Amino acid sequence: MSSSTHDRPAGSPATGAPGHPDGAAGDQPLPRITQKQARRINAPVQGMIISMAVLLLLVLPFVWLQPPPDAQPYRPDVDVAQEASFVADSAPFPPVVPELEEGWTANYARWNAGAAEGVPFWEIGYVTPQTRFIGVVQTSLSNPTWLAQQAETIPATATTQAGGVEWDVHVRAESSDQDALTVYTGEVDGSTVVLRGDAPGAEFDRLAAAVVEDLSDTTDPRPAEQP
């Protein structure tokens, strides 16, 4: 009995094989794209590239013109006396200007009108000789709520004498979620003064004494209001 494939040359595809018409398996023409079709396909890509180039040309000048980031958020070695002179006329008390030796530098000195708390105050920030920080806050319109906020509700645990004035000392120990903080609060010649920071006690005492010395020597140059 003869096979139906007996006369088929070796290597020839089987007649009627799926996907291969008789005698035409290797002769199918490849699809061709015309130039017009190619332009239509490439047009969105080219448009996107052009748009990105235009956007870069618009953005880059703004980037180049931006000033470099300021590594220090506050100006170093601020002239506290000069800043105090600017606010002296508007402050209801003479702004303190502590006189300190070399090694102490002020990195800010500013007036806060107290719009939120209703208590206007003068504040200075000092970097100490041991590169620690102590802030000075002064007002003549203190109230218990404001004072508690300035001390971060840390209770007073001791008192100390500095510059002939008794200061309440509030201390918070360092913990996993809070930094250590020391706060001095005291009354000096009609002003409530708050010192707060992370410096050692000796530097707090030095600044407190300088505050007392300056306020004791300062008189308000404005005439008293007539009743």
PDB file of C-alpha atoms in Angstrom:
ATOM      1  CA  MET A   1       0.000   0.000   0.000  1.00  0.00           C
ATOM      2  CA  SER A   2       1.529   3.284  -1.096  1.00  0.00           C
ATOM      3  CA  SER A   3       1.612   6.422   1.065  1.00  0.00           C
ATOM      4  CA  SER A   4       0.113   9.713  -0.128  1.00  0.00           C
ATOM      5  CA  THR A   5       3.429  11.348   0.654  1.00  0.00           C
ATOM      6  CA  HIS A   6       5.541   8.900  -1.272  1.00  0.00           C
ATOM      7  CA  ASP A   7       6.310  11.308  -4.148  1.00  0.00           C
ATOM      8  CA  ARG A   8       6.814  14.463  -2.005  1.00  0.00           C
ATOM      9  CA  PRO A   9      10.392  15.754  -2.091  1.00  0.00           C
ATOM     10  CA  ALA A  10      12.214  15.776   1.203  1.00  0.00           C
ATOM     11  CA  GLY A  11      11.885  19.102   3.025  1.00  0.00           C
ATOM     12  CA  SER A  12       8.741  20.195   1.159  1.00  0.00           C
ATOM     13  CA  PRO A  13       5.935  21.435   3.374  1.00  0.00           C
ATOM     14  CA  ALA A  14       2.935  19.251   3.715  1.00  0.00           C
ATOM     15  CA  THR A  15       0.052  20.180   1.486  1.00  0.00           C
ATOM     16  CA  GLY A  16      -2.706  21.884   3.389  1.00  0.00           C
ATOM     17  CA  ALA A  17      -0.625  22.333   6.556  1.00  0.00           C
ATOM     18  CA  PRO A  18      -2.295  24.853   8.859  1.00  0.00           C
ATOM     19  CA  GLY A  19      -1.194  28.390   8.125  1.00  0.00           C
ATOM     20  CA  HIS A  20       0.715  27.412   4.987  1.00  0.00           C
ATOM     21  CA  PRO A  21      -1.197  27.498   1.710  1.00  0.00           C
ATOM     22  CA  ASP A  22      -0.005  25.008  -0.871  1.00  0.00           C
ATOM     23  CA  GLY A  23       3.358  26.039  -2.217  1.00  0.00           C
ATOM     24  CA  ALA A  24       3.290  29.540  -0.701  1.00  0.00           C
ATOM     25  CA  ALA A  25       4.721  29.176   2.817  1.00  0.00           C
ATOM     26  CA  GLY A  26       7.911  31.143   2.210  1.00  0.00           C
ATOM     27  CA  ASP A  27       6.623  33.477  -0.458  1.00  0.00           C
ATOM     28  CA  GLN A  28       4.291  35.748   1.587  1.00  0.00           C
ATOM     29  CA  PRO A  29       5.197  39.456   1.066  1.00  0.00           C
ATOM     30  CA  LEU A  30       6.225  41.466   4.165  1.00  0.00           C
ATOM     31  CA  PRO A  31       4.014  44.478   5.046  1.00  0.00           C
ATOM     32  CA  ARG A  32       5.478  47.770   3.908  1.00  0.00           C
ATOM     33  CA  ILE A  33       4.899  51.245   5.392  1.00  0.00           C
ATOM     34  CA  THR A  34       4.775  54.167   3.069  1.00  0.00           C
ATOM     35  CA  GLN A  35       6.655  57.380   3.824  1.00  0.00           C
ATOM     36  CA  LYS A  36       3.381  59.133   4.525  1.00  0.00           C
ATOM     37  CA  GLN A  37       2.374  56.467   7.045  1.00  0.00           C
ATOM     38  CA  ALA A  38       5.814  56.633   8.677  1.00  0.00           C
ATOM     39  CA  ARG A  39       5.488  60.388   9.069  1.00  0.00           C
ATOM     40  CA  ARG A  40       2.105  59.949  10.730  1.00  0.00           C
ATOM     41  CA  ILE A  41       3.523  57.349  13.136  1.00  0.00           C
ATOM     42  CA  ASN A  42       6.544  59.457  14.058  1.00  0.00           C
ATOM     43  CA  ALA A  43       4.661  62.754  14.347  1.00  0.00           C
ATOM     44  CA  PRO A  44       3.505  62.281  18.008  1.00  0.00           C
ATOM     45  CA  VAL A  45       7.027  61.330  19.122  1.00  0.00           C
ATOM     46  CA  GLN A  46       8.566  64.306  17.364  1.00  0.00           C
ATOM     47  CA  GLY A  47       5.938  66.619  18.826  1.00  0.00           C
ATOM     48  CA  MET A  48       6.639  65.329  22.334  1.00  0.00           C
ATOM     49  CA  ILE A  49      10.387  65.885  21.911  1.00  0.00           C
ATOM     50  CA  ILE A  50       9.818  69.425  20.638  1.00  0.00           C
ATOM     51  CA  SER A  51       7.455  70.194  23.545  1.00  0.00           C
ATOM     52  CA  MET A  52       9.980  68.943  26.100  1.00  0.00           C
ATOM     53  CA  ALA A  53      12.746  71.009  24.517  1.00  0.00           C
ATOM     54  CA  VAL A  54      10.589  74.153  24.630  1.00  0.00           C
ATOM     55  CA  LEU A  55       9.671  73.450  28.270  1.00  0.00           C
ATOM     56  CA  LEU A  56      13.329  73.058  29.225  1.00  0.00           C
ATOM     57  CA  LEU A  57      14.195  76.333  27.504  1.00  0.00           C
ATOM     58  CA  LEU A  58      11.502  78.054  29.560  1.00  0.00           C
ATOM     59  CA  VAL A  59      12.415  76.464  32.904  1.00  0.00           C
ATOM     60  CA  LEU A  60      16.221  76.500  32.833  1.00  0.00           C
ATOM     61  CA  PRO A  61      16.611  80.311  33.029  1.00  0.00           C
ATOM     62  CA  PHE A  62      14.518  80.365  36.216  1.00  0.00           C
ATOM     63  CA  VAL A  63      16.622  77.570  37.729  1.00  0.00           C
ATOM     64  CA  TRP A  64      19.873  79.338  36.863  1.00  0.00           C
ATOM     65  CA  LEU A  65      18.650  82.628  38.319  1.00  0.00           C
ATOM     66  CA  GLN A  66      17.654  81.134  41.684  1.00  0.00           C
ATOM     67  CA  PRO A  67      20.020  82.105  44.543  1.00  0.00           C
ATOM     68  CA  PRO A  68      21.862  79.250  46.249  1.00  0.00           C
ATOM     69  CA  PRO A  69      20.127  77.855  49.351  1.00  0.00           C
ATOM     70  CA  ASP A  70      21.036  79.573  52.586  1.00  0.00           C
ATOM     71  CA  ALA A  71      22.688  77.068  54.891  1.00  0.00           C
ATOM     72  CA  GLN A  72      22.062  79.381  57.855  1.00  0.00           C
ATOM     73  CA  PRO A  73      18.431  80.325  58.516  1.00  0.00           C
ATOM     74  CA  TYR A  74      19.500  83.327  60.579  1.00  0.00           C
ATOM     75  CA  ARG A  75      22.050  86.046  59.909  1.00  0.00           C
ATOM     76  CA  PRO A  76      25.267  85.462  61.858  1.00  0.00           C
ATOM     77  CA  ASP A  77      26.486  88.084  64.327  1.00  0.00           C
ATOM     78  CA  VAL A  78      23.499  90.430  64.189  1.00  0.00           C
ATOM     79  CA  ASP A  79      23.952  93.943  65.592  1.00  0.00           C
ATOM     80  CA  VAL A  80      21.485  93.709  68.480  1.00  0.00           C
ATOM     81  CA  ALA A  81      21.815  97.376  69.456  1.00  0.00           C
ATOM     82  CA  GLN A  82      20.963  98.497  65.944  1.00  0.00           C
ATOM     83  CA  GLU A  83      17.953  96.189  65.715  1.00  0.00           C
ATOM     84  CA  ALA A  84      16.752  97.400  69.118  1.00  0.00           C
ATOM     85  CA  SER A  85      16.942 101.010  67.947  1.00  0.00           C
ATOM     86  CA  PHE A  86      14.593 100.189  65.083  1.00  0.00           C
ATOM     87  CA  VAL A  87      11.836  98.970  67.437  1.00  0.00           C
ATOM     88  CA  ALA A  88      12.438 101.245  70.429  1.00  0.00           C
ATOM     89  CA  ASP A  89       9.692 103.679  69.418  1.00  0.00           C
ATOM     90  CA  SER A  90       7.038 100.991  69.022  1.00  0.00           C
ATOM     91  CA  ALA A  91       7.932  98.819  72.021  1.00  0.00           C
ATOM     92  CA  PRO A  92       6.133  99.621  75.303  1.00  0.00           C
ATOM     93  CA  PHE A  93       9.410  98.929  77.149  1.00  0.00           C
ATOM     94  CA  PRO A  94      13.110  99.513  76.449  1.00  0.00           C
ATOM     95  CA  PRO A  95      14.384  96.476  74.489  1.00  0.00           C
ATOM     96  CA  VAL A  96      17.217  94.748  76.300  1.00  0.00           C
ATOM     97  CA  VAL A  97      20.651  94.768  74.666  1.00  0.00           C
ATOM     98  CA  PRO A  98      22.899  92.506  76.770  1.00  0.00           C
ATOM     99  CA  GLU A  99      26.575  93.400  76.696  1.00  0.00           C
ATOM    100  CA  LEU A 100      28.537  90.171  76.318  1.00  0.00           C
ATOM    101  CA  GLU A 101      32.177  89.349  75.796  1.00  0.00           C
ATOM    102  CA  GLU A 102      33.762  87.855  72.704  1.00  0.00           C
ATOM    103  CA  GLY A 103      32.483  84.399  71.898  1.00  0.00           C
ATOM    104  CA  TRP A 104      28.801  85.285  72.127  1.00  0.00           C
ATOM    105  CA  THR A 105      27.130  85.980  68.782  1.00  0.00           C
ATOM    106  CA  ALA A 106      23.537  86.944  68.084  1.00  0.00           C
ATOM    107  CA  ASN A 107      21.969  85.240  65.087  1.00  0.00           C
ATOM    108  CA  TYR A 108      18.638  87.068  65.273  1.00  0.00           C
ATOM    109  CA  ALA A 109      17.070  90.040  67.035  1.00  0.00           C
ATOM    110  CA  ARG A 110      13.475  90.953  66.222  1.00  0.00           C
ATOM    111  CA  TRP A 111      10.232  92.433  67.424  1.00  0.00           C
ATOM    112  CA  ASN A 112       7.124  90.243  67.639  1.00  0.00           C
ATOM    113  CA  ALA A 113       3.847  92.154  67.752  1.00  0.00           C
ATOM    114  CA  GLY A 114       2.147  89.207  69.470  1.00  0.00           C
ATOM    115  CA  ALA A 115      -0.857  89.114  67.163  1.00  0.00           C
ATOM    116  CA  ALA A 116      -1.669  85.511  68.119  1.00  0.00           C
ATOM    117  CA  GLU A 117      -1.085  85.657  71.891  1.00  0.00           C
ATOM    118  CA  GLY A 118      -1.842  89.321  72.516  1.00  0.00           C
ATOM    119  CA  VAL A 119       1.565  89.761  74.163  1.00  0.00           C
ATOM    120  CA  PRO A 120       4.127  91.781  72.169  1.00  0.00           C
ATOM    121  CA  PHE A 121       7.733  90.857  72.881  1.00  0.00           C
ATOM    122  CA  TRP A 122      11.352  91.461  71.919  1.00  0.00           C
ATOM    123  CA  GLU A 123      13.519  88.411  71.272  1.00  0.00           C
ATOM    124  CA  ILE A 124      17.182  87.691  70.642  1.00  0.00           C
ATOM    125  CA  GLY A 125      18.952  84.435  69.834  1.00  0.00           C
ATOM    126  CA  TYR A 126      22.517  83.848  71.014  1.00  0.00           C
ATOM    127  CA  VAL A 127      25.091  81.238  70.108  1.00  0.00           C
ATOM    128  CA  THR A 128      27.197  80.784  73.227  1.00  0.00           C
ATOM    129  CA  PRO A 129      30.976  80.365  73.528  1.00  0.00           C
ATOM    130  CA  GLN A 130      30.369  76.619  73.864  1.00  0.00           C
ATOM    131  CA  THR A 131      28.374  76.721  70.588  1.00  0.00           C
ATOM    132  CA  ARG A 132      25.118  76.153  72.409  1.00  0.00           C
ATOM    133  CA  PHE A 133      21.996  78.282  72.060  1.00  0.00           C
ATOM    134  CA  ILE A 134      20.040  80.555  74.399  1.00  0.00           C
ATOM    135  CA  GLY A 135      17.075  82.658  73.335  1.00  0.00           C
ATOM    136  CA  VAL A 136      16.036  85.822  75.184  1.00  0.00           C
ATOM    137  CA  VAL A 137      12.373  86.867  75.277  1.00  0.00           C
ATOM    138  CA  GLN A 138      11.298  90.119  76.945  1.00  0.00           C
ATOM    139  CA  THR A 139       7.902  91.729  77.489  1.00  0.00           C
ATOM    140  CA  SER A 140       6.177  94.066  79.917  1.00  0.00           C
ATOM    141  CA  LEU A 141       2.729  92.594  79.234  1.00  0.00           C
ATOM    142  CA  SER A 142       3.187  89.020  80.398  1.00  0.00           C
ATOM    143  CA  ASN A 143       0.350  86.867  81.699  1.00  0.00           C
ATOM    144  CA  PRO A 144       0.409  83.376  83.268  1.00  0.00           C
ATOM    145  CA  THR A 145      -0.752  81.625  80.099  1.00  0.00           C
ATOM    146  CA  TRP A 146       1.864  83.274  77.917  1.00  0.00           C
ATOM    147  CA  LEU A 147       4.613  82.610  80.458  1.00  0.00           C
ATOM    148  CA  ALA A 148       3.653  78.922  80.688  1.00  0.00           C
ATOM    149  CA  GLN A 149       3.798  78.663  76.907  1.00  0.00           C
ATOM    150  CA  GLN A 150       7.262  80.223  76.847  1.00  0.00           C
ATOM    151  CA  ALA A 151       8.416  77.656  79.417  1.00  0.00           C
ATOM    152  CA  GLU A 152       6.679  74.876  77.432  1.00  0.00           C
ATOM    153  CA  THR A 153       4.645  74.127  80.594  1.00  0.00           C
ATOM    154  CA  ILE A 154       7.765  72.723  82.275  1.00  0.00           C
ATOM    155  CA  PRO A 155       7.338  73.265  86.023  1.00  0.00           C
ATOM    156  CA  ALA A 156       9.938  75.264  87.908  1.00  0.00           C
ATOM    157  CA  THR A 157      12.091  72.915  89.958  1.00  0.00           C
ATOM    158  CA  ALA A 158      14.605  75.368  91.441  1.00  0.00           C
ATOM    159  CA  THR A 159      15.621  79.005  91.715  1.00  0.00           C
ATOM    160  CA  THR A 160      18.967  80.685  91.132  1.00  0.00           C
ATOM    161  CA  GLN A 161      20.482  84.119  91.673  1.00  0.00           C
ATOM    162  CA  ALA A 162      21.989  85.863  88.656  1.00  0.00           C
ATOM    163  CA  GLY A 163      22.715  89.565  88.429  1.00  0.00           C
ATOM    164  CA  GLY A 164      21.042  90.115  91.797  1.00  0.00           C
ATOM    165  CA  VAL A 165      17.695  88.780  90.516  1.00  0.00           C
ATOM    166  CA  GLU A 166      16.042  85.531  91.503  1.00  0.00           C
ATOM    167  CA  TRP A 167      15.204  83.361  88.501  1.00  0.00           C
ATOM    168  CA  ASP A 168      12.900  80.352  88.380  1.00  0.00           C
ATOM    169  CA  VAL A 169      14.620  77.416  86.698  1.00  0.00           C
ATOM    170  CA  HIS A 170      12.656  74.963  84.545  1.00  0.00           C
ATOM    171  CA  VAL A 171      14.510  71.885  83.302  1.00  0.00           C
ATOM    172  CA  ARG A 172      13.407  69.164  80.903  1.00  0.00           C
ATOM    173  CA  ALA A 173      15.673  66.140  80.571  1.00  0.00           C
ATOM    174  CA  GLU A 174      16.444  64.720  77.155  1.00  0.00           C
ATOM    175  CA  SER A 175      14.254  61.802  76.078  1.00  0.00           C
ATOM    176  CA  SER A 176      13.633  59.714  72.986  1.00  0.00           C
ATOM    177  CA  ASP A 177      11.115  62.221  71.620  1.00  0.00           C
ATOM    178  CA  GLN A 178      12.249  65.535  73.163  1.00  0.00           C
ATOM    179  CA  ASP A 179      15.490  67.482  73.401  1.00  0.00           C
ATOM    180  CA  ALA A 180      16.823  68.717  76.695  1.00  0.00           C
ATOM    181  CA  LEU A 181      15.681  72.249  77.545  1.00  0.00           C
ATOM    182  CA  THR A 182      16.497  74.738  80.284  1.00  0.00           C
ATOM    183  CA  VAL A 183      14.346  77.821  80.899  1.00  0.00           C
ATOM    184  CA  TYR A 184      15.004  80.760  83.231  1.00  0.00           C
ATOM    185  CA  THR A 185      12.088  83.104  83.993  1.00  0.00           C
ATOM    186  CA  GLY A 186      12.434  86.293  86.003  1.00  0.00           C
ATOM    187  CA  GLU A 187      11.170  89.821  86.596  1.00  0.00           C
ATOM    188  CA  VAL A 188      13.700  92.561  85.848  1.00  0.00           C
ATOM    189  CA  ASP A 189      12.810  96.255  86.275  1.00  0.00           C
ATOM    190  CA  GLY A 190       9.250  95.969  84.997  1.00  0.00           C
ATOM    191  CA  SER A 191       9.977  93.380  82.297  1.00  0.00           C
ATOM    192  CA  THR A 192       9.335  89.657  82.298  1.00  0.00           C
ATOM    193  CA  VAL A 193      12.392  87.959  80.826  1.00  0.00           C
ATOM    194  CA  VAL A 194      12.601  84.369  79.616  1.00  0.00           C
ATOM    195  CA  LEU A 195      15.875  82.653  78.750  1.00  0.00           C
ATOM    196  CA  ARG A 196      15.600  79.273  77.057  1.00  0.00           C
ATOM    197  CA  GLY A 197      17.984  76.901  75.342  1.00  0.00           C
ATOM    198  CA  ASP A 198      20.381  73.989  75.680  1.00  0.00           C
ATOM    199  CA  ALA A 199      23.448  75.722  77.130  1.00  0.00           C
ATOM    200  CA  PRO A 200      25.021  74.790  80.477  1.00  0.00           C
ATOM    201  CA  GLY A 201      23.961  76.627  83.622  1.00  0.00           C
ATOM    202  CA  ALA A 202      27.071  78.817  83.756  1.00  0.00           C
ATOM    203  CA  GLU A 203      26.225  80.341  80.369  1.00  0.00           C
ATOM    204  CA  PHE A 204      22.614  80.891  81.418  1.00  0.00           C
ATOM    205  CA  ASP A 205      23.863  82.694  84.522  1.00  0.00           C
ATOM    206  CA  ARG A 206      26.208  84.870  82.449  1.00  0.00           C
ATOM    207  CA  LEU A 207      23.470  85.930  80.036  1.00  0.00           C
ATOM    208  CA  ALA A 208      20.982  86.499  82.856  1.00  0.00           C
ATOM    209  CA  ALA A 209      23.464  88.785  84.610  1.00  0.00           C
ATOM    210  CA  ALA A 210      24.048  90.736  81.375  1.00  0.00           C
ATOM    211  CA  VAL A 211      20.287  91.172  80.928  1.00  0.00           C
ATOM    212  CA  VAL A 212      19.891  92.500  84.469  1.00  0.00           C
ATOM    213  CA  GLU A 213      22.836  94.861  84.066  1.00  0.00           C
ATOM    214  CA  ASP A 214      21.478  96.344  80.842  1.00  0.00           C
ATOM    215  CA  LEU A 215      17.898  96.778  82.058  1.00  0.00           C
ATOM    216  CA  SER A 216      19.055  98.265  85.355  1.00  0.00           C
ATOM    217  CA  ASP A 217      20.988 100.936  83.442  1.00  0.00           C
ATOM    218  CA  THR A 218      18.226 101.607  80.905  1.00  0.00           C
ATOM    219  CA  THR A 219      15.615 104.299  81.352  1.00  0.00           C
ATOM    220  CA  ASP A 220      12.664 104.837  79.065  1.00  0.00           C
ATOM    221  CA  PRO A 221      13.375 108.108  77.203  1.00  0.00           C
ATOM    222  CA  ARG A 222       9.725 108.757  76.433  1.00  0.00           C
ATOM    223  CA  PRO A 223       7.836 111.123  78.747  1.00  0.00           C
ATOM    224  CA  ALA A 224       5.229 109.571  80.968  1.00  0.00           C
ATOM    225  CA  GLU A 225       1.658 109.915  79.757  1.00  0.00           C
ATOM    226  CA  GLN A 226      -0.428 112.497  81.549  1.00  0.00           C
ATOM    227  CA  PRO A 227      -3.470 111.103  83.342  1.00  0.00           C
TER     228      PRO A 227
END
